[in-house]
């Protein structure tokens, strides 16, 4: 049962991500990526990481990809992306090599045998409980730091994509700066 | 219920002044307005109104709906819809003298007429059509007519199955047997019968 | 195991059938109630009291020409409405609709899948529902569609925050994300309803629920006066119908969520048995949505954002803080 | 036929390499971002699989933090993308050569 | 009680931070008032602690937090108020409070008014940390803190330009500040070494534990520790040969001189010796050395004060001399006497300095006493205050100095170190002479200042009210000698005079008083009726020697500073430029060439970078695999 789910998900995710990587159309790429993310949450559910699956849905698919989609509205999404692609040889050499190495690493007997569980949480409690328990004890400070980082990113995003984004104050073209300051004064 | 509608265009409603407070400009004023709006729960006033209307509609039968094809509203005597060609009351002959002014003045070019001299060397209307697919019911034809021959009548159901539908002279002409029911029109721009009433009832500030 | 799968499939089909029928029926109810509130009659001609209007509408939708604009991105254009409808129904999967009952000697739990992260799942799925309008708007090569989908993205993303935060306070009280736990927490009479201890969260949830289901006063995504029909501008026939069904399903889901989380769920209310009670509650909430639509004008987009980020979210955060402090003490 | 940890790790490698191909191949900044997201997700899969098979929660928590990082990355990155697009009128990497010496 | 301790400790810190907020703003009277009030609060808390101890209360201890926990080392931010600390705290906070209030007057026209209060309060905080800490490390922190504050305050007018040594012996405030700081650093190394020795051998730094385990130290180590600690004390208390900075530190504002360089910081060395009395009691040889050195410094400094013309330097040398007295007493084992003289000295010396501040203010910062004279007509109150302070300094009955100084002389006599006694006795006469030479030259005689166009004016009355506590204490403090002894000997080892000394005590007192009065009379004869300069004396070798401070600063310049500068020059030109720089340049050149060759990689195209990144990733993973396999 789980195996079926895993293989179905795996094949679908791979296919969708391949579409993302090779599609010329940004919209296709975005939609297939979003769909792949949803399916990855499926993998998480299969692995018993319910909470993480839900978070994947909410954060990755619900927020991150939606933001990308929102950002894409600023660009022309329906036009095909024109790219000069580098030689296929380099790509496949590099990626093939890294794939082989990674597979070697992951399937090497050292990995997975010598690792012991350090943080296990209360046995018997369900996944969200355990995660909450560990998150707010052992990983409290990383959690807080992540929160601060998100806040900083939010402010940065607002400032970067803010109203005056079409006027560059750093590129000291005087008339532009004047315009900007005039705009400010009018307001 | 229908009776309620009879007067609806003739100005017997009771006007009511709404006390509008000036828009606050200061911060304090805005805060006060905020408090008032919040604690007087103006949003719920809106809900209350609609709910009251629903109760009225459901349990007291105070519906506004007129089931149109089944019941029709009376219309104002000055309502101007499909054209009518009038007859002379004495002779029963149509009033149109074929002068062609209506054809000329028609801004949407929907009137078309053809005349000829008859045996008495009088002008006779051979063909007179109005294309109601184009007519905008501006009323210029009725206004310009020197004989009050063409007027706007009360028939307003003009739906047809064809895009261009012409009305022939005969269709618009008062049937000879209805001659005595033919209404005379005071002419374009005449005041309505109860115009005085209207003027008095309208507040100056309106 | 097999029984479980079969049972789940039966439940899923039942939910799909009933809710989509209800969604259709919802349109009838909406038209009727809006009519009454404006002292009109609403649909009357088709069938007794116009009841068969749904069937007539359905036939119309099914037989209408399904056209795809030339510049549109065909696949995504076709997929988008399915996403809306599908996510709406998937969200319902984790919602317990009624109390347990026994039929043919089998105990039936009227929930498709009792996840231990039920609430989170429902929110996640409703969040995913955003992709329907979003992709639809972007795929259809129409500026109104694009504006509509941009508004979708803003509105859904923003109000999802408020939804999540407003539900967090009850979650903290109950200590579980399973909706059945919520229901059981509120067993034992009206006094135990969470709405009494979390009125602010309830109001916030209602407001953001309105926004997430795209109801007046937050119906900016497809506001005819401004942007034709928003993301659905180029849609016709059954594709448009799917948007519609998705939307109404979402309304029902929000109704169920609000009743389960705040209004006592399917616990019996005095003499009223639980199943009837929750139907009453959901009906009332549904009616409330229509009522509000009849009464209030809609807001401007900037007011919408202002309301979300500067009013609702701070209130939600403060509410969580206060809840946390009270729980700690 | 039973699933082992290796299955998940191999899946993760495949996804990672797909993302890497994207990173090398694509010239459009938006597409590069997409490819990066794929790589992050691949890492997440590996982490969660390890966590689940070993019974250690650290993996899941790291996946959680990766999501947080991705979210902040989007907030900042998208702002930058929009800025770049407004200034350059394109997102193509080959045209972004202001730093070229 | 712990609360009182914290209030006493942290009120100055709060005051300092408060003033620091406005440090860059122009003068705000509020800052001065708030700072003064907070210091007064600190003083009240200290007094409450003192009264608690006086009424037989237990020693107050407090542990703020764990500070350094490394392996076995566990140092806490601990504080302890015992009898000695309480006395020090009251002295420090009282003088600080008076100085703070006084600074409101003295600094009223200064641009750095707020900054000044910030530094001053920071100093008080550091000083309190120094005296209240219950371990050597805390003491060291306070020690460095007062050093920093002293540096800041001496160099308060850092913008004043450098001058040649003939014009201004201190060259400039910033120079003086640096000199003070560097000298202290040299000495602090000794203190650190002492602390290291103690910790290395005893494994603890808390006073009580260190002193309880002293017998575990071998004799040599004990001597080493005692000497190392005393080197630290020498630096801070400006003992020979590290004394030059104190006179130069007079470049700082006068309240600073009064607080830091007379009453509190310079006595830190004495405090250290008193605090470490169990250690010094075990090594009488070192104690004797300290006493001899103190005696030497006493007469050495007094001799320099005899001929100096600088108002503040005279007082500074007198401070040095009195510190010598204290060390002499401490070295001879009469710790409570040293502490007694420390407290008494703090009061009258601060008073003397603040009075000098009044005079300076009146004379537009003129310091040359030859240009003053006859000021008693306009500055009667200041004359009274400074006169009382000088009487106390000279050791005239019944003022405070009489009791403390006489006791020191008695101690010297009691120990049968008649040489020390004689030198100290002689110094008492010199002290009386130079202090009254100064007073008479300033206040009596002809009004020489008119020639230079000064228009002196008296300070406002509230200043004198503020100084009143010091005046009263300078008079009456000595009367409490017996009570003081009983109080502090609860902690410190008692020191009893032998029967023999008791018998001859009245003779000693008479002798001392006689030479002191003799000194005053001599000063009166020579200076009260105006300045008569005798070129023969002034050109004599001894006069020149004394006036040039035995040529020690010049010697330091020539013997240490210059060679060091030359050595640095060689190191710079020969070693740094030729060898080190060449090596660095070679490396840089190699890197430059490499970079030049490899810059092809950096072609500005992000896509290429990404490909390189992937290549690097592959290399690193291969390395990881290989390393695992090899292992």
mmCIF file of N, CA and C in Angstrom, chain C residues 156-199:
data_model
loop_
_atom_site.group_PDB
_atom_site.id
_atom_site.type_symbol
_atom_site.label_atom_id
_atom_site.label_comp_id
_atom_site.label_asym_id
_atom_site.label_seq_id
_atom_site.Cartn_x
_atom_site.Cartn_y
_atom_site.Cartn_z
ATOM 1 N N UNK C 156 -6.238 36.055 -0.707
ATOM 2 C CA UNK C 156 -6.172 34.737 -0.062
ATOM 3 C C UNK C 156 -4.940 34.642 0.824
ATOM 4 N N UNK C 157 -3.813 35.105 0.283
ATOM 5 C CA UNK C 157 -2.590 35.000 1.074
ATOM 6 C C UNK C 157 -2.719 35.794 2.352
ATOM 7 N N UNK C 158 -3.289 36.993 2.243
ATOM 8 C CA UNK C 158 -3.369 37.834 3.421
ATOM 9 C C UNK C 158 -4.337 37.253 4.446
ATOM 10 N N UNK C 159 -5.504 36.866 3.963
ATOM 11 C CA UNK C 159 -6.517 36.447 4.930
ATOM 12 C C UNK C 159 -6.259 35.058 5.473
ATOM 13 N N UNK C 160 -5.436 34.293 4.754
ATOM 14 C CA UNK C 160 -5.075 33.003 5.312
ATOM 15 C C UNK C 160 -4.327 33.189 6.627
ATOM 16 N N UNK C 161 -3.538 34.265 6.667
ATOM 17 C CA UNK C 161 -2.818 34.559 7.907
ATOM 18 C C UNK C 161 -3.805 34.772 9.037
ATOM 19 N N UNK C 162 -4.805 35.589 8.773
ATOM 20 C CA UNK C 162 -5.767 35.886 9.831
ATOM 21 C C UNK C 162 -6.533 34.624 10.215
ATOM 22 N N UNK C 163 -6.923 33.836 9.211
ATOM 23 C CA UNK C 163 -7.627 32.600 9.525
ATOM 24 C C UNK C 163 -6.801 31.738 10.462
ATOM 25 N N UNK C 164 -5.547 31.540 10.052
ATOM 26 C CA UNK C 164 -4.692 30.682 10.858
ATOM 27 C C UNK C 164 -4.546 31.220 12.266
ATOM 28 N N UNK C 165 -4.285 32.533 12.361
ATOM 29 C CA UNK C 165 -4.062 33.108 13.691
ATOM 30 C C UNK C 165 -5.323 33.037 14.535
ATOM 31 N N UNK C 166 -6.482 33.280 13.912
ATOM 32 C CA UNK C 166 -7.702 33.261 14.707
ATOM 33 C C UNK C 166 -8.014 31.845 15.179
ATOM 34 N N UNK C 167 -7.652 30.843 14.362
ATOM 35 C CA UNK C 167 -7.924 29.469 14.808
ATOM 36 C C UNK C 167 -6.899 29.001 15.826
ATOM 37 N N UNK C 168 -5.768 29.717 15.884
ATOM 38 C CA UNK C 168 -4.712 29.271 16.783
ATOM 39 C C UNK C 168 -5.158 29.337 18.239
ATOM 40 N N UNK C 169 -5.914 30.393 18.560
ATOM 41 C CA UNK C 169 -6.334 30.550 19.958
ATOM 42 C C UNK C 169 -7.192 29.368 20.419
ATOM 43 N N UNK C 170 -8.246 28.981 19.682
ATOM 44 C CA UNK C 170 -8.993 27.778 20.072
ATOM 45 C C UNK C 170 -8.112 26.529 20.099
ATOM 46 N N UNK C 171 -7.197 26.437 19.129
ATOM 47 C CA UNK C 171 -6.320 25.262 19.109
ATOM 48 C C UNK C 171 -5.518 25.205 20.397
ATOM 49 N N UNK C 172 -5.038 26.382 20.836
ATOM 50 C CA UNK C 172 -4.289 26.396 22.086
ATOM 51 C C UNK C 172 -5.157 25.927 23.243
ATOM 52 N N UNK C 173 -6.443 26.311 23.226
ATOM 53 C CA UNK C 173 -7.316 25.903 24.325
ATOM 54 C C UNK C 173 -7.546 24.403 24.303
ATOM 55 N N UNK C 174 -7.819 23.892 23.107
ATOM 56 C CA UNK C 174 -8.192 22.484 23.017
ATOM 57 C C UNK C 174 -6.956 21.597 23.092
ATOM 58 N N UNK C 175 -5.875 22.072 22.506
ATOM 59 C CA UNK C 175 -4.651 21.290 22.545
ATOM 60 C C UNK C 175 -4.623 20.199 21.501
ATOM 61 N N UNK C 176 -5.407 20.339 20.472
ATOM 62 C CA UNK C 176 -5.409 19.328 19.424
ATOM 63 C C UNK C 176 -5.792 19.982 18.119
ATOM 64 N N UNK C 177 -5.403 19.345 17.037
ATOM 65 C CA UNK C 177 -5.779 19.883 15.742
ATOM 66 C C UNK C 177 -6.922 19.083 15.124
ATOM 67 N N UNK C 178 -7.314 18.001 15.782
ATOM 68 C CA UNK C 178 -8.382 17.182 15.228
ATOM 69 C C UNK C 178 -9.728 17.829 15.520
ATOM 70 N N UNK C 179 -10.540 17.880 14.478
ATOM 71 C CA UNK C 179 -11.821 18.564 14.653
ATOM 72 C C UNK C 179 -12.746 17.785 15.568
ATOM 73 N N UNK C 180 -12.564 16.465 15.626
ATOM 74 C CA UNK C 180 -13.395 15.680 16.533
ATOM 75 C C UNK C 180 -13.069 16.039 17.975
ATOM 76 N N UNK C 181 -11.787 16.281 18.242
ATOM 77 C CA UNK C 181 -11.414 16.722 19.577
ATOM 78 C C UNK C 181 -12.064 18.054 19.909
ATOM 79 N N UNK C 182 -12.109 18.911 18.916
ATOM 80 C CA UNK C 182 -12.787 20.193 19.133
ATOM 81 C C UNK C 182 -14.222 19.962 19.542
ATOM 82 N N UNK C 183 -14.860 19.067 18.791
ATOM 83 C CA UNK C 183 -16.260 18.787 19.065
ATOM 84 C C UNK C 183 -16.426 18.251 20.480
ATOM 85 N N UNK C 184 -15.565 17.293 20.835
ATOM 86 C CA UNK C 184 -15.714 16.687 22.155
ATOM 87 C C UNK C 184 -15.416 17.678 23.272
ATOM 88 N N UNK C 185 -14.517 18.609 22.981
ATOM 89 C CA UNK C 185 -14.164 19.612 23.984
ATOM 90 C C UNK C 185 -15.389 20.428 24.361
ATOM 91 N N UNK C 186 -16.284 20.602 23.387
ATOM 92 C CA UNK C 186 -17.421 21.473 23.634
ATOM 93 C C UNK C 186 -18.667 20.701 24.012
ATOM 94 N N UNK C 187 -18.497 19.424 24.348
ATOM 95 C CA UNK C 187 -19.671 18.635 24.711
ATOM 96 C C UNK C 187 -20.271 19.178 26.002
ATOM 97 N N UNK C 188 -21.568 19.024 26.131
ATOM 98 C CA UNK C 188 -22.176 19.392 27.396
ATOM 99 C C UNK C 188 -22.756 20.787 27.413
ATOM 100 N N UNK C 189 -23.547 21.088 26.397
ATOM 101 C CA UNK C 189 -24.354 22.289 26.510
ATOM 102 C C UNK C 189 -23.739 23.515 25.879
ATOM 103 N N UNK C 190 -24.630 24.488 25.744
ATOM 104 C CA UNK C 190 -24.222 25.706 25.040
ATOM 105 C C UNK C 190 -23.121 26.430 25.797
ATOM 106 N N UNK C 191 -23.139 26.309 27.115
ATOM 107 C CA UNK C 191 -22.145 27.036 27.916
ATOM 108 C C UNK C 191 -20.726 26.665 27.585
ATOM 109 N N UNK C 192 -20.510 25.474 27.025
ATOM 110 C CA UNK C 192 -19.150 25.030 26.762
ATOM 111 C C UNK C 192 -18.639 25.446 25.404
ATOM 112 N N UNK C 193 -19.449 26.125 24.652
ATOM 113 C CA UNK C 193 -18.999 26.508 23.316
ATOM 114 C C UNK C 193 -17.777 27.421 23.420
ATOM 115 N N UNK C 194 -16.881 27.219 22.455
ATOM 116 C CA UNK C 194 -15.654 28.023 22.500
ATOM 117 C C UNK C 194 -15.955 29.478 22.167
ATOM 118 N N UNK C 195 -17.060 29.695 21.486
ATOM 119 C CA UNK C 195 -17.345 31.071 21.086
ATOM 120 C C UNK C 195 -17.468 31.978 22.305
ATOM 121 N N UNK C 196 -17.859 31.415 23.431
ATOM 122 C CA UNK C 196 -18.000 32.282 24.613
ATOM 123 C C UNK C 196 -16.639 32.661 25.175
ATOM 124 N N UNK C 197 -15.677 31.720 25.083
ATOM 125 C CA UNK C 197 -14.355 32.073 25.593
ATOM 126 C C UNK C 197 -13.494 32.753 24.536
ATOM 127 N N UNK C 198 -13.846 32.589 23.280
ATOM 128 C CA UNK C 198 -13.024 33.188 22.217
ATOM 129 C C UNK C 198 -13.891 33.999 21.258
ATOM 130 N N UNK C 199 -14.636 34.957 21.763
ATOM 131 C CA UNK C 199 -15.513 35.704 20.840
ATOM 132 C C UNK C 199 -14.713 36.431 19.765
#
